[in-house]
mmCIF file of C-alpha atoms in Angstrom:
data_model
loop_
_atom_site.group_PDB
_atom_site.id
_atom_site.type_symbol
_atom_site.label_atom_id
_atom_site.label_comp_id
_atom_site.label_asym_id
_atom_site.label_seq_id
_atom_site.Cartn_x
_atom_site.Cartn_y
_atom_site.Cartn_z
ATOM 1 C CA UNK Y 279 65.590 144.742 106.862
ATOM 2 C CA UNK Y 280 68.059 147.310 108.027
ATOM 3 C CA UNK Y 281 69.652 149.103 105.132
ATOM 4 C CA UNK Y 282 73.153 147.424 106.712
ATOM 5 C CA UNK Y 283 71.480 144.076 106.485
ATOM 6 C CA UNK Y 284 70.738 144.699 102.505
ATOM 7 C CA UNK Y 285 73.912 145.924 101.744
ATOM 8 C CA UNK Y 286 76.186 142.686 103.027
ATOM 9 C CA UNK Y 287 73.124 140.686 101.260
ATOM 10 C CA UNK Y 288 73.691 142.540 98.405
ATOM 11 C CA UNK Y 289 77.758 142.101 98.650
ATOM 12 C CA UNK Y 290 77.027 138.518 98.662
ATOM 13 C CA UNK Y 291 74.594 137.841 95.705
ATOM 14 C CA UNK Y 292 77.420 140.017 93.930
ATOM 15 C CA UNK Y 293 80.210 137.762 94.606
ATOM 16 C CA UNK Y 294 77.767 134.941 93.529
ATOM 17 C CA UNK Y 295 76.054 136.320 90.460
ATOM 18 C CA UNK Y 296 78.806 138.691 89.381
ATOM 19 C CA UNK Y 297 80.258 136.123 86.915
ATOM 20 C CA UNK Y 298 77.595 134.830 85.394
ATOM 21 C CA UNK Y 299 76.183 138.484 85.032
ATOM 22 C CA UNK Y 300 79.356 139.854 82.976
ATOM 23 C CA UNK Y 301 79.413 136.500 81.305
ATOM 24 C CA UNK Y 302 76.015 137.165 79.922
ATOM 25 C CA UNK Y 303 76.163 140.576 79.064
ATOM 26 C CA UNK Y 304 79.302 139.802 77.188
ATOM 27 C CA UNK Y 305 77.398 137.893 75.351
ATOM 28 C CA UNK Y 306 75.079 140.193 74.544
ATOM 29 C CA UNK Y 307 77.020 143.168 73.223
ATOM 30 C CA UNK Y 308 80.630 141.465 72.812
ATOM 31 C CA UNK Y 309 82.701 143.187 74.881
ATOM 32 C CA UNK Y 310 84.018 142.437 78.183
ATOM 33 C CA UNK Y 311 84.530 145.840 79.140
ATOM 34 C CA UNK Y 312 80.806 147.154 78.548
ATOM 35 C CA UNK Y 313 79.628 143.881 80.050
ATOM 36 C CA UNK Y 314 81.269 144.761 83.295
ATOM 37 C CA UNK Y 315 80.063 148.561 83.268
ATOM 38 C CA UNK Y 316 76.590 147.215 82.647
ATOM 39 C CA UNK Y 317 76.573 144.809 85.252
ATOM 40 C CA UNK Y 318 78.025 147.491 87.690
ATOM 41 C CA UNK Y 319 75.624 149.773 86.785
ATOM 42 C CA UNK Y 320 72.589 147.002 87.713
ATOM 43 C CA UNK Y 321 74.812 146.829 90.932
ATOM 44 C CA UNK Y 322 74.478 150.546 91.901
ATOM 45 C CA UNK Y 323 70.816 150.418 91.203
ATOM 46 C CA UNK Y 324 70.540 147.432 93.174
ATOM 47 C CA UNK Y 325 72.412 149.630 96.191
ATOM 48 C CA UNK Y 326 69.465 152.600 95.497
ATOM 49 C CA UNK Y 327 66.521 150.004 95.562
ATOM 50 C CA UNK Y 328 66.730 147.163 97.273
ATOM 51 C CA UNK Y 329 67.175 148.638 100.704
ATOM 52 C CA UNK Y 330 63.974 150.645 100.325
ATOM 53 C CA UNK Y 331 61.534 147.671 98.115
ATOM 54 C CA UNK Y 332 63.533 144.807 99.642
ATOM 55 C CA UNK Y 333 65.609 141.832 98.586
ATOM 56 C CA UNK Y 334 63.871 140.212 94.943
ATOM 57 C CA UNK Y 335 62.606 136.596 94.977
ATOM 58 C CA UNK Y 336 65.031 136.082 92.266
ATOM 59 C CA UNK Y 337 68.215 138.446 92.937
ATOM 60 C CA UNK Y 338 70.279 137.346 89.948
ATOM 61 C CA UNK Y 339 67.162 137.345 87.712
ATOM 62 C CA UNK Y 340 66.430 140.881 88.450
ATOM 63 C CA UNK Y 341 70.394 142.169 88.531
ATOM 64 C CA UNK Y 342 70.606 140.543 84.449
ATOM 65 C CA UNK Y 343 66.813 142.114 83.289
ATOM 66 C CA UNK Y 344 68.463 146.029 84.905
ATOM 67 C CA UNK Y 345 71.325 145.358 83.263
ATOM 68 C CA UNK Y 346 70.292 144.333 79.506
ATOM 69 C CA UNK Y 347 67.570 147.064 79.486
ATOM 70 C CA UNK Y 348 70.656 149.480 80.166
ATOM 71 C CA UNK Y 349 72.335 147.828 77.612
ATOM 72 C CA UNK Y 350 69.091 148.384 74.846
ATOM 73 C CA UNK Y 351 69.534 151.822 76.214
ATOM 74 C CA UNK Y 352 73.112 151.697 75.915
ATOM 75 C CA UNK Y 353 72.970 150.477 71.678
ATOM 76 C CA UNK Y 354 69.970 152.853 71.843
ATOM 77 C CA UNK Y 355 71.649 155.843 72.576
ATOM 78 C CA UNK Y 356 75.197 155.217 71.201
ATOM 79 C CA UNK Y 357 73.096 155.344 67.909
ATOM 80 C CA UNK Y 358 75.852 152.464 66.719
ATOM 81 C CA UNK Y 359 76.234 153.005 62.816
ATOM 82 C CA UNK Y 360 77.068 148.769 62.330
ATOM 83 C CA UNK Y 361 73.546 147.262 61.089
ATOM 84 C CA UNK Y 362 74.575 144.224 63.192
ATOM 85 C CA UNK Y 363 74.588 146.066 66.370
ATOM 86 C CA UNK Y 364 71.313 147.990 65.229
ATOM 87 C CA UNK Y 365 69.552 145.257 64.892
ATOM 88 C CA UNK Y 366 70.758 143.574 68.024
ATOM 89 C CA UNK Y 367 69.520 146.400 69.841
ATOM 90 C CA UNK Y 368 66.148 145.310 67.964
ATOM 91 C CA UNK Y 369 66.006 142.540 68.319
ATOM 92 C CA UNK Y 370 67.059 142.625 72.408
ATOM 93 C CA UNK Y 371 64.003 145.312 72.945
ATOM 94 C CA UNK Y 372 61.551 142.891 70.440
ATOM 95 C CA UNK Y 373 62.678 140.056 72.902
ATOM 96 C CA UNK Y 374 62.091 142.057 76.190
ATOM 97 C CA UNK Y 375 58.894 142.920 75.346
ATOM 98 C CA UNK Y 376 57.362 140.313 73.830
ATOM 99 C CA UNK Y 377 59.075 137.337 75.413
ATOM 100 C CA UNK Y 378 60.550 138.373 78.651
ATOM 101 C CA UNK Y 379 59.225 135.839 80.687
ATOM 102 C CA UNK Y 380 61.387 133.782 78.729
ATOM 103 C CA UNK Y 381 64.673 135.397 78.665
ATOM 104 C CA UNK Y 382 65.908 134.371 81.853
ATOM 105 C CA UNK Y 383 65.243 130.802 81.426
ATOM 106 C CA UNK Y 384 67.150 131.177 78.486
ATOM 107 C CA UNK Y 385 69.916 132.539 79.647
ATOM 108 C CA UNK Y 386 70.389 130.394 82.474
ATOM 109 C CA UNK Y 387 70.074 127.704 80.076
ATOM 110 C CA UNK Y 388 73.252 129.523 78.048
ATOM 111 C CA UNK Y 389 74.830 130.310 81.605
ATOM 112 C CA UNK Y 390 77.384 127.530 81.686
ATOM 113 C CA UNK Y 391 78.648 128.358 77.922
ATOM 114 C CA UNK Y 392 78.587 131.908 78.874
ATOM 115 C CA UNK Y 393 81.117 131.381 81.892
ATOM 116 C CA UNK Y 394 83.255 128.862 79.833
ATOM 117 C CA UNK Y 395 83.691 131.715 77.332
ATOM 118 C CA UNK Y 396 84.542 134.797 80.147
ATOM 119 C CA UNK Y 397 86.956 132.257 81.072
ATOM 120 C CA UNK Y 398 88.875 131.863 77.945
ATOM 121 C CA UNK Y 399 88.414 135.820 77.680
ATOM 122 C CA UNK Y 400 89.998 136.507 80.691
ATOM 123 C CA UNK Y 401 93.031 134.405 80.152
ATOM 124 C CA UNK Y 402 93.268 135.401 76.586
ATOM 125 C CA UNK Y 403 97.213 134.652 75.678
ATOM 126 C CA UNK Y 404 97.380 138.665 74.136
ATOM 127 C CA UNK Y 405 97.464 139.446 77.778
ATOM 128 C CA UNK Y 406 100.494 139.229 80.213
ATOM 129 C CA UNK Y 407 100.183 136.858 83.028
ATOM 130 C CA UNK Y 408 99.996 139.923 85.555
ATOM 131 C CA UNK Y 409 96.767 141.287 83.578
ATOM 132 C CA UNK Y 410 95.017 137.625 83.118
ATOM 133 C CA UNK Y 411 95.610 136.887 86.695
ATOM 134 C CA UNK Y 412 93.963 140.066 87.588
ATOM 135 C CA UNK Y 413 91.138 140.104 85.142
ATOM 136 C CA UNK Y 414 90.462 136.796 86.190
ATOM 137 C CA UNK Y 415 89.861 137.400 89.500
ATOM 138 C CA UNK Y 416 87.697 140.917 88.956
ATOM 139 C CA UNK Y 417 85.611 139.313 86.468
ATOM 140 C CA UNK Y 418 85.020 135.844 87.671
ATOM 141 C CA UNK Y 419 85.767 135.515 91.270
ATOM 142 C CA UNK Y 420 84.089 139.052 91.716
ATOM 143 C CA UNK Y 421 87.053 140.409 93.582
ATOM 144 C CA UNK Y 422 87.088 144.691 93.894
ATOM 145 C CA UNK Y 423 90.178 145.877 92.600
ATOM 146 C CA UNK Y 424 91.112 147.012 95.785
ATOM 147 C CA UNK Y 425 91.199 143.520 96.891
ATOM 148 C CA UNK Y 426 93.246 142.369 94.305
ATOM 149 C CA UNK Y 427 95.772 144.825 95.282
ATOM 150 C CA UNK Y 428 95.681 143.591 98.914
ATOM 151 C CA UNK Y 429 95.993 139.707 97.966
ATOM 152 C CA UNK Y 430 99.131 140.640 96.125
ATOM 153 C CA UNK Y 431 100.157 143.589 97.744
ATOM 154 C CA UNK Y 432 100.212 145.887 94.696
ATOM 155 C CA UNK Y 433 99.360 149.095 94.643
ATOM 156 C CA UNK Y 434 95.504 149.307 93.554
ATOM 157 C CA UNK Y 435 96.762 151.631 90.827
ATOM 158 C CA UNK Y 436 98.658 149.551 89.213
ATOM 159 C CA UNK Y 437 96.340 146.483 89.485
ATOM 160 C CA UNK Y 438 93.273 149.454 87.844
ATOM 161 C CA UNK Y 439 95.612 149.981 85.097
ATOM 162 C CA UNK Y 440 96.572 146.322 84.615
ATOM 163 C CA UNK Y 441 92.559 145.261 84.159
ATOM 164 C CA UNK Y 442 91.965 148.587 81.851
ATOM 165 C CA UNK Y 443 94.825 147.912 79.978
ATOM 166 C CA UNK Y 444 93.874 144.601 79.450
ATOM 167 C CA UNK Y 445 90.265 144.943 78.916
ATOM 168 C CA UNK Y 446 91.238 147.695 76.378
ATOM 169 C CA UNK Y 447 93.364 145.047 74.576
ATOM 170 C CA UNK Y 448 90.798 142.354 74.153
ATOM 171 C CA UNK Y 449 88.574 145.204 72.757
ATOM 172 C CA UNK Y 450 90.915 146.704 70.458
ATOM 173 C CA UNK Y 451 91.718 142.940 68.955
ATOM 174 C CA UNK Y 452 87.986 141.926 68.560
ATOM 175 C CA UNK Y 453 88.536 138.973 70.477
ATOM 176 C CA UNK Y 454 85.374 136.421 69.813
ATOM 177 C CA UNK Y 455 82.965 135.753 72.541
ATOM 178 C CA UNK Y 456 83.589 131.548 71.821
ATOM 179 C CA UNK Y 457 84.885 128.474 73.232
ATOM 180 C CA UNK Y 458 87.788 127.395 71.300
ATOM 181 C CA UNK Y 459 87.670 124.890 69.074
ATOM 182 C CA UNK Y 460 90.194 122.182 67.618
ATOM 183 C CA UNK Y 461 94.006 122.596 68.175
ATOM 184 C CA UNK Y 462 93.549 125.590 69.501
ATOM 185 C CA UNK Y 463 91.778 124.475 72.694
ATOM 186 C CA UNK Y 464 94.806 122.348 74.494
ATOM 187 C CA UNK Y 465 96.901 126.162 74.087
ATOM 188 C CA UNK Y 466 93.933 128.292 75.980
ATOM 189 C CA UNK Y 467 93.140 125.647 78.681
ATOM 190 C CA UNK Y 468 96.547 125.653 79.538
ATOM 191 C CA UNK Y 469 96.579 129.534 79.680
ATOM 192 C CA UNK Y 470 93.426 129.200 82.039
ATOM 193 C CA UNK Y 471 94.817 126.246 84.037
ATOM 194 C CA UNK Y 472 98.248 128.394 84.607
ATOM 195 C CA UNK Y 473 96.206 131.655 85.654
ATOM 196 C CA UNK Y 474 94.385 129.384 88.082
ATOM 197 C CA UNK Y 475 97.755 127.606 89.323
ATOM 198 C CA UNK Y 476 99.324 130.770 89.817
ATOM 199 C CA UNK Y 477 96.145 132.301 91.758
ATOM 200 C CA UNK Y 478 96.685 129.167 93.999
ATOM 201 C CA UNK Y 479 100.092 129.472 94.541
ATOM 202 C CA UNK Y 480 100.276 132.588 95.544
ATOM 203 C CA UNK Y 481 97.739 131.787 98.187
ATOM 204 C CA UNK Y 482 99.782 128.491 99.467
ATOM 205 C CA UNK Y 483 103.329 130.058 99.735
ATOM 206 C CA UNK Y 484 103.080 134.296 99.272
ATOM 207 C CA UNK Y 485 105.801 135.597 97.347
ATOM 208 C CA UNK Y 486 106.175 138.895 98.998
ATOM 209 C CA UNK Y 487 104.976 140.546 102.260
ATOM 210 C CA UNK Y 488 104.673 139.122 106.227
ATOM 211 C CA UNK Y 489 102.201 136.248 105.680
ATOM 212 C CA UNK Y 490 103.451 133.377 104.033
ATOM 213 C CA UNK Y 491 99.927 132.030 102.885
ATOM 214 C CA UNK Y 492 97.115 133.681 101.823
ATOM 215 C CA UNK Y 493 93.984 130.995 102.422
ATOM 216 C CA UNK Y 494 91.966 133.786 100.224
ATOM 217 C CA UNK Y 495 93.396 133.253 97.572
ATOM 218 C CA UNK Y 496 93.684 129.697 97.691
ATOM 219 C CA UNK Y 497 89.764 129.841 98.189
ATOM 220 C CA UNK Y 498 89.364 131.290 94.888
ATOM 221 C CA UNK Y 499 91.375 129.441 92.833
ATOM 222 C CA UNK Y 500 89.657 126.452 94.061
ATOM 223 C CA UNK Y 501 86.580 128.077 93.198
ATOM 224 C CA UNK Y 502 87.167 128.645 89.639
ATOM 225 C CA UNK Y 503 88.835 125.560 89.365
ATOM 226 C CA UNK Y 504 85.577 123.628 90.353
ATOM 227 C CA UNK Y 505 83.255 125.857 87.940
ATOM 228 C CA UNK Y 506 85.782 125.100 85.368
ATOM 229 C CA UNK Y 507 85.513 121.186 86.107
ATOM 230 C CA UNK Y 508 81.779 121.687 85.845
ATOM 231 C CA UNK Y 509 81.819 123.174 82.934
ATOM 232 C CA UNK Y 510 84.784 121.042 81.079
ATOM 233 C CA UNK Y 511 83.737 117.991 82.669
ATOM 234 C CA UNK Y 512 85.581 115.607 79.726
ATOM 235 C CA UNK Y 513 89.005 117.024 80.078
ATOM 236 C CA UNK Y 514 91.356 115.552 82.286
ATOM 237 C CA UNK Y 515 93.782 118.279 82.638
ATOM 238 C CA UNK Y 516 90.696 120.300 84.524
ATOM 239 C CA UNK Y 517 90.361 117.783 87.020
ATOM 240 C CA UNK Y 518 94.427 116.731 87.407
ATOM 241 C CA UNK Y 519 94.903 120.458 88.188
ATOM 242 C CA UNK Y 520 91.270 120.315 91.005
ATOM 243 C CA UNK Y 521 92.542 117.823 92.278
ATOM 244 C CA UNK Y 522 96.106 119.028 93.202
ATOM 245 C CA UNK Y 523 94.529 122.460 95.062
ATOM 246 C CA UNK Y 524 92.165 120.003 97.028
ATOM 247 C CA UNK Y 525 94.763 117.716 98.263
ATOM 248 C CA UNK Y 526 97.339 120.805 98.885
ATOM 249 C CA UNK Y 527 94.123 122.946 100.481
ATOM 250 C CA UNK Y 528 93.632 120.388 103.018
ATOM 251 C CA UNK Y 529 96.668 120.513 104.528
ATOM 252 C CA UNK Y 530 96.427 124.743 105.444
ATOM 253 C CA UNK Y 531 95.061 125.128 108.517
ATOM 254 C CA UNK Y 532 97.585 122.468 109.919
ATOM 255 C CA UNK Y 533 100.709 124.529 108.230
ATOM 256 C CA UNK Y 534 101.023 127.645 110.885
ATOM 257 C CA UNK Y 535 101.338 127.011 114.752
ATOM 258 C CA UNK Y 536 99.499 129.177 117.353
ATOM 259 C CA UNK Y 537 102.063 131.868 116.736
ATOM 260 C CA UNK Y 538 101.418 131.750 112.627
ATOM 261 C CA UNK Y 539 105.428 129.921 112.413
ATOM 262 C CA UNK Y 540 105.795 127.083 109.900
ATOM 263 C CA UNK Y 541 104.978 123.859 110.793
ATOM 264 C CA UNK Y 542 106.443 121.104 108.497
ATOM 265 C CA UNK Y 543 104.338 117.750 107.002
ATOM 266 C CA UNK Y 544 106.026 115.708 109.660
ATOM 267 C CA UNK Y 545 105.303 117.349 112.540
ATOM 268 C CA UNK Y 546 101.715 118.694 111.515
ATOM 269 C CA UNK Y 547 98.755 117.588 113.384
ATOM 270 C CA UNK Y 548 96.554 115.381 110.693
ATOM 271 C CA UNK Y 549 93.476 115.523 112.834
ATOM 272 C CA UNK Y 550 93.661 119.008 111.810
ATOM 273 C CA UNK Y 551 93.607 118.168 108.006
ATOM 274 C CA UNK Y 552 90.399 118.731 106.066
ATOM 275 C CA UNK Y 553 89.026 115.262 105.548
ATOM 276 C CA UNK Y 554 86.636 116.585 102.975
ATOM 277 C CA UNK Y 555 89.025 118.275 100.477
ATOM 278 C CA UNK Y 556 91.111 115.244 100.801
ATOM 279 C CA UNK Y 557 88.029 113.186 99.542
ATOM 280 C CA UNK Y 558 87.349 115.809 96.862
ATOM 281 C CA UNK Y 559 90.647 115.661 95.903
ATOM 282 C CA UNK Y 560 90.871 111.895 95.216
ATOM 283 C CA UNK Y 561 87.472 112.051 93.562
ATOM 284 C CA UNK Y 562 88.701 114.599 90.639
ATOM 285 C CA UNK Y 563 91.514 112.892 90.483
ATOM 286 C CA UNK Y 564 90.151 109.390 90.247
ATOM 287 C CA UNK Y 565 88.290 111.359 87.387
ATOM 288 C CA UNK Y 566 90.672 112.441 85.697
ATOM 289 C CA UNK Y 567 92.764 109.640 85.816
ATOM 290 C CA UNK Y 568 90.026 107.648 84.099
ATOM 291 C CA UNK Y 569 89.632 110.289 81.087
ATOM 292 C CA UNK Y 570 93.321 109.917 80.200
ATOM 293 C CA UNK Y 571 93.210 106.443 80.501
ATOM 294 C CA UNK Y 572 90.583 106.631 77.535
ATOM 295 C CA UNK Y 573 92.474 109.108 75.476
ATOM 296 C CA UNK Y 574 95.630 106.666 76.008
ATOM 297 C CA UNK Y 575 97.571 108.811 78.452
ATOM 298 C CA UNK Y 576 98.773 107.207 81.290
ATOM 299 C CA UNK Y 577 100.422 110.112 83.767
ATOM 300 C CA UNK Y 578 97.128 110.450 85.605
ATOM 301 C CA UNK Y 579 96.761 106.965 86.439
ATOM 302 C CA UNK Y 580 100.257 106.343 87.675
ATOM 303 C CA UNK Y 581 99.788 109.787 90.101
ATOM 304 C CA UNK Y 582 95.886 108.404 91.553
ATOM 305 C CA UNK Y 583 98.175 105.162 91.951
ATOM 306 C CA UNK Y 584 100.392 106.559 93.724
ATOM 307 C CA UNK Y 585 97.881 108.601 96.148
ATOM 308 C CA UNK Y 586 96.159 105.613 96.712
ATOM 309 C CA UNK Y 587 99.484 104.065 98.795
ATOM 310 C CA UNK Y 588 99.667 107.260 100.254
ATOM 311 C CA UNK Y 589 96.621 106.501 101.785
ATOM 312 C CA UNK Y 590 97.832 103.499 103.661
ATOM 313 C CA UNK Y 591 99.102 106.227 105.928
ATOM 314 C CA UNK Y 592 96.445 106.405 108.729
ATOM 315 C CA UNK Y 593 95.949 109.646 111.113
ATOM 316 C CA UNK Y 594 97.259 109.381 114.907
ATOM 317 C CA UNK Y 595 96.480 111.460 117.854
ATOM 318 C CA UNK Y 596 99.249 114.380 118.476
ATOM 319 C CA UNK Y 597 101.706 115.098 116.634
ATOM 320 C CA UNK Y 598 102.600 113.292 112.553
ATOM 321 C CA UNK Y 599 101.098 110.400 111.952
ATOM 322 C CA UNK Y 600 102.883 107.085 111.710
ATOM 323 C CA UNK Y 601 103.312 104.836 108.033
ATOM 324 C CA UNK Y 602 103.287 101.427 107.823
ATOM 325 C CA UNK Y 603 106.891 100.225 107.992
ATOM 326 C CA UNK Y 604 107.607 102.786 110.675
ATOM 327 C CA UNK Y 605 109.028 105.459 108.935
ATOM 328 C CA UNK Y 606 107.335 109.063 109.515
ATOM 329 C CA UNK Y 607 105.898 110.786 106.858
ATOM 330 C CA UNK Y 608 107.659 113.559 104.764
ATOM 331 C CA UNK Y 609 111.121 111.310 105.856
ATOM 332 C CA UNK Y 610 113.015 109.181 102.892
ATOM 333 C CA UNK Y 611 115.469 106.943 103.374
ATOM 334 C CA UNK Y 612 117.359 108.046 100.813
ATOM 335 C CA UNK Y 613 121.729 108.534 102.282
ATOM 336 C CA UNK Y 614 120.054 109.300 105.570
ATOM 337 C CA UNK Y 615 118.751 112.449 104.436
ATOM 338 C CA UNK Y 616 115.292 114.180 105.373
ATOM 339 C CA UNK Y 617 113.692 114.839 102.308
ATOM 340 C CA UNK Y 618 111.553 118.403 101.616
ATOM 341 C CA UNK Y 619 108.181 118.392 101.461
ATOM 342 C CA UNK Y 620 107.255 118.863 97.339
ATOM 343 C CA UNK Y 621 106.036 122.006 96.452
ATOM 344 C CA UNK Y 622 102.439 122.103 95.204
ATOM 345 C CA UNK Y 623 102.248 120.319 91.980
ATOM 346 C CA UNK Y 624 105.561 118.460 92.456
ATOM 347 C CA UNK Y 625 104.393 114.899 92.777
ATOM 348 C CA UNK Y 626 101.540 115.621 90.569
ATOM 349 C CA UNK Y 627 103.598 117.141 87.712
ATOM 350 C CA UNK Y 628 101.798 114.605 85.131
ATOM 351 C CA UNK Y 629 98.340 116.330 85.664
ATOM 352 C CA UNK Y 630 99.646 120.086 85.147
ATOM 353 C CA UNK Y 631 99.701 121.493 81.219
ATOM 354 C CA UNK Y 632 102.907 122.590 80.182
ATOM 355 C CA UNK Y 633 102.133 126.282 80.795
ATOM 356 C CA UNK Y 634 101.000 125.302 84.279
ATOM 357 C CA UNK Y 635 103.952 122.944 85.124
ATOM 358 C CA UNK Y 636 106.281 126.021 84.196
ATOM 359 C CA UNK Y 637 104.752 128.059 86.380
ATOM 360 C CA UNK Y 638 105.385 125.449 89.136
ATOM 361 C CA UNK Y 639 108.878 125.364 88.315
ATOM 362 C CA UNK Y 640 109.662 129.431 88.397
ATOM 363 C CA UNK Y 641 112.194 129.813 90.914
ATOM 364 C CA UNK Y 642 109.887 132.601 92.185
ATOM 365 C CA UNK Y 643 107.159 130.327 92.831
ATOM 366 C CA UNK Y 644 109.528 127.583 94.797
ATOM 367 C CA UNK Y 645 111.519 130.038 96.726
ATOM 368 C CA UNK Y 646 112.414 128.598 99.963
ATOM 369 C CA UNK Y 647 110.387 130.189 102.929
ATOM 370 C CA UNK Y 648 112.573 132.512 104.970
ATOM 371 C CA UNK Y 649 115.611 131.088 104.490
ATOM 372 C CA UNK Y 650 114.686 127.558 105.240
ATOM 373 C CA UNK Y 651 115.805 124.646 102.539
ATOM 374 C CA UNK Y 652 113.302 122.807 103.832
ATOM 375 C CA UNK Y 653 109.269 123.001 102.931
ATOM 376 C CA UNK Y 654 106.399 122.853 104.842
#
């Protein structure tokens, strides 16, 4: 293998493992900051060795072992005066020595827990919306902060001092490495439901620069939002919110002409609609709909209802397609007027927490797209 080669392998298994890496290590010593450093550090050794020994068996595996022994060395060091994180450090090097063949399967066995918890880190409400939206995406889509930058076009100073700032924060205020519990849970899922939203959004209608959509973006909000379902798999909000970016992420490719111009809902070609998002959307949807149906809500049923007549409307060749009863879609006979196209979220406002559904609303995130009233 070409050192080339291992590098872009290596740049993948990052974006993969990076996540569940920090996750753990935060874990371990409790702060989100010296997770990441750790787990960077395992990174850079990663760079030295791997082109030289080649690729591990188990590349994830071998990434967390580098990085907890430099976190043993790390306590070790430090010489921490707390007795708890003394005999953490213990009881880590105990636990590597006499057990490690048994660690990993541990923590892959804590993984899900572990990523549940970044998550509620990362969108912590001490932090702005600017900083959780950019933590988020460092920490668990594995985005460099240069990238960040370029998604949003920010300079990559200000996003560096956005994530320190905010990573110093969460530090400074001991913030506990849990899942919320109680009353308090609805209030941080709907801080990590808007941070996802808002990733999304920006992604299906830009708010600044040349491009209008930025399908990168999009991608990783869709991401998260599926590891989140995973992981949260009873609450219905979770899936509402899936299922919104599935049935709105189906729809981009067919949203630009050859040129990159708008193309509006009635005029877009369906064949060129993803067929499988569609179906993933309905499914998290037809989940979610049943979950608040059990908790006695009814807003998610009355939305899959409605997508389920929506279906009635069957793909043609060319150009549209063609409802039963004749009328196009995206026209309303409503005074003879054409009717926009909703915004994301719109006719799915039920399955958005309140955070989330303000977010929709902000008249930066429904801006009309160069000057046009109406939405594509």
């Amino acid at each position: 293998m070409t050192a080339t080669d291992a590098h872009r392998t290596i740049d993948a298994v990052w974006r993969i493992e990076s996540a569940r890496l920090i996750a753990g290590l935060t874990r371990v010593v409790r702060d989100v900051g010296l997770a990441e450093e750790l787990a960077q550090d395992a990174l850079v050794r990663a760079l030295e060795e791997w082109p030289r020994s080649g690729i591990p068996d188990n590349p994830g595996a071998w990434l967390m072992a580098t990085a907890k022994n430099r976190g043993i060395d790390h306590l070790r060091h430090e010489r921490m005066r707390a007795a708890k994180h003394d005999a953490l450090g213990h009881e880590l090097e105990m636990e590597q020595h006499t057990n490690g063949a048994r660690l990993e399967a541990k923590a892959d066995d804590e993984i899900g827990d572990d990523l549940l918890r970044l998550m509620f880190i990362a969108c912590h409400p001490l932090l702005s919306t600017e900083a959780r939206t950019a933590l988020t995406l460092r920490l668990l889509a594995g985005l460099t902060t240069e990238e960040i930058a370029r998604a949003f076009l920010v300079p990559e100073p200000t996003i560096a001092q956005r994530i320190v700032r905010a990573k110093r924060t969460l530090s400074d205020a001991h913030v506990p490495f849990e899942i919320p519990r109680g009353k308090e849970l609805a209030g941080r899922l709907s801080s990590v439901l808007e941070v996802i939203y808002l990733v999304f959004n920006e992604g299906y209608s830009a708010t600044a620069g040349e491009d209008w959509m930025r399908p990168a973006l999009c991608e990783e909000a869709l991401r998260i939002g599926r590891i989140l379902a995973e992981l949260a798999p009873l609450e219905p909000e979770v899936h509402g919110l899936v299922a919104l970016m599935e049935i709105q992420a189906s729809r981009i490719r067919a949203r630009t002409g050859p040129n990159g111009e708008p193309v509006l809902l009635m005029d877009q070609n369906r064949a060129n609609w993803d067929r499988l998002l569609i179906h993933r959307g309905l499914l998290a949807l037809a989940r979610g709909a049943a979950l608040a149906e059990t908790r006695g809500g009814h807003g998610l049923g009355a939305d899959h209802r409605a997508l389920r007549r929506a279906r009635a409307h069957r793909p043609v060749a060319g150009r549209g397609a063609q409802p039963r009863g004749g009328r196009r879609h995206g026209l309303r006979a409503r005074g003879g007027t054409r009717a926009r196209e909703p915004a994301p979220g719109r006719g799915l406002a039920p399955l958005l927490p309140p955070a989330a559904e303000r977010a929709r609303r902000s008249p930066r995130q429904a801006r009309p797209l160069r000057g046009s009233a109406r939405r594509v």
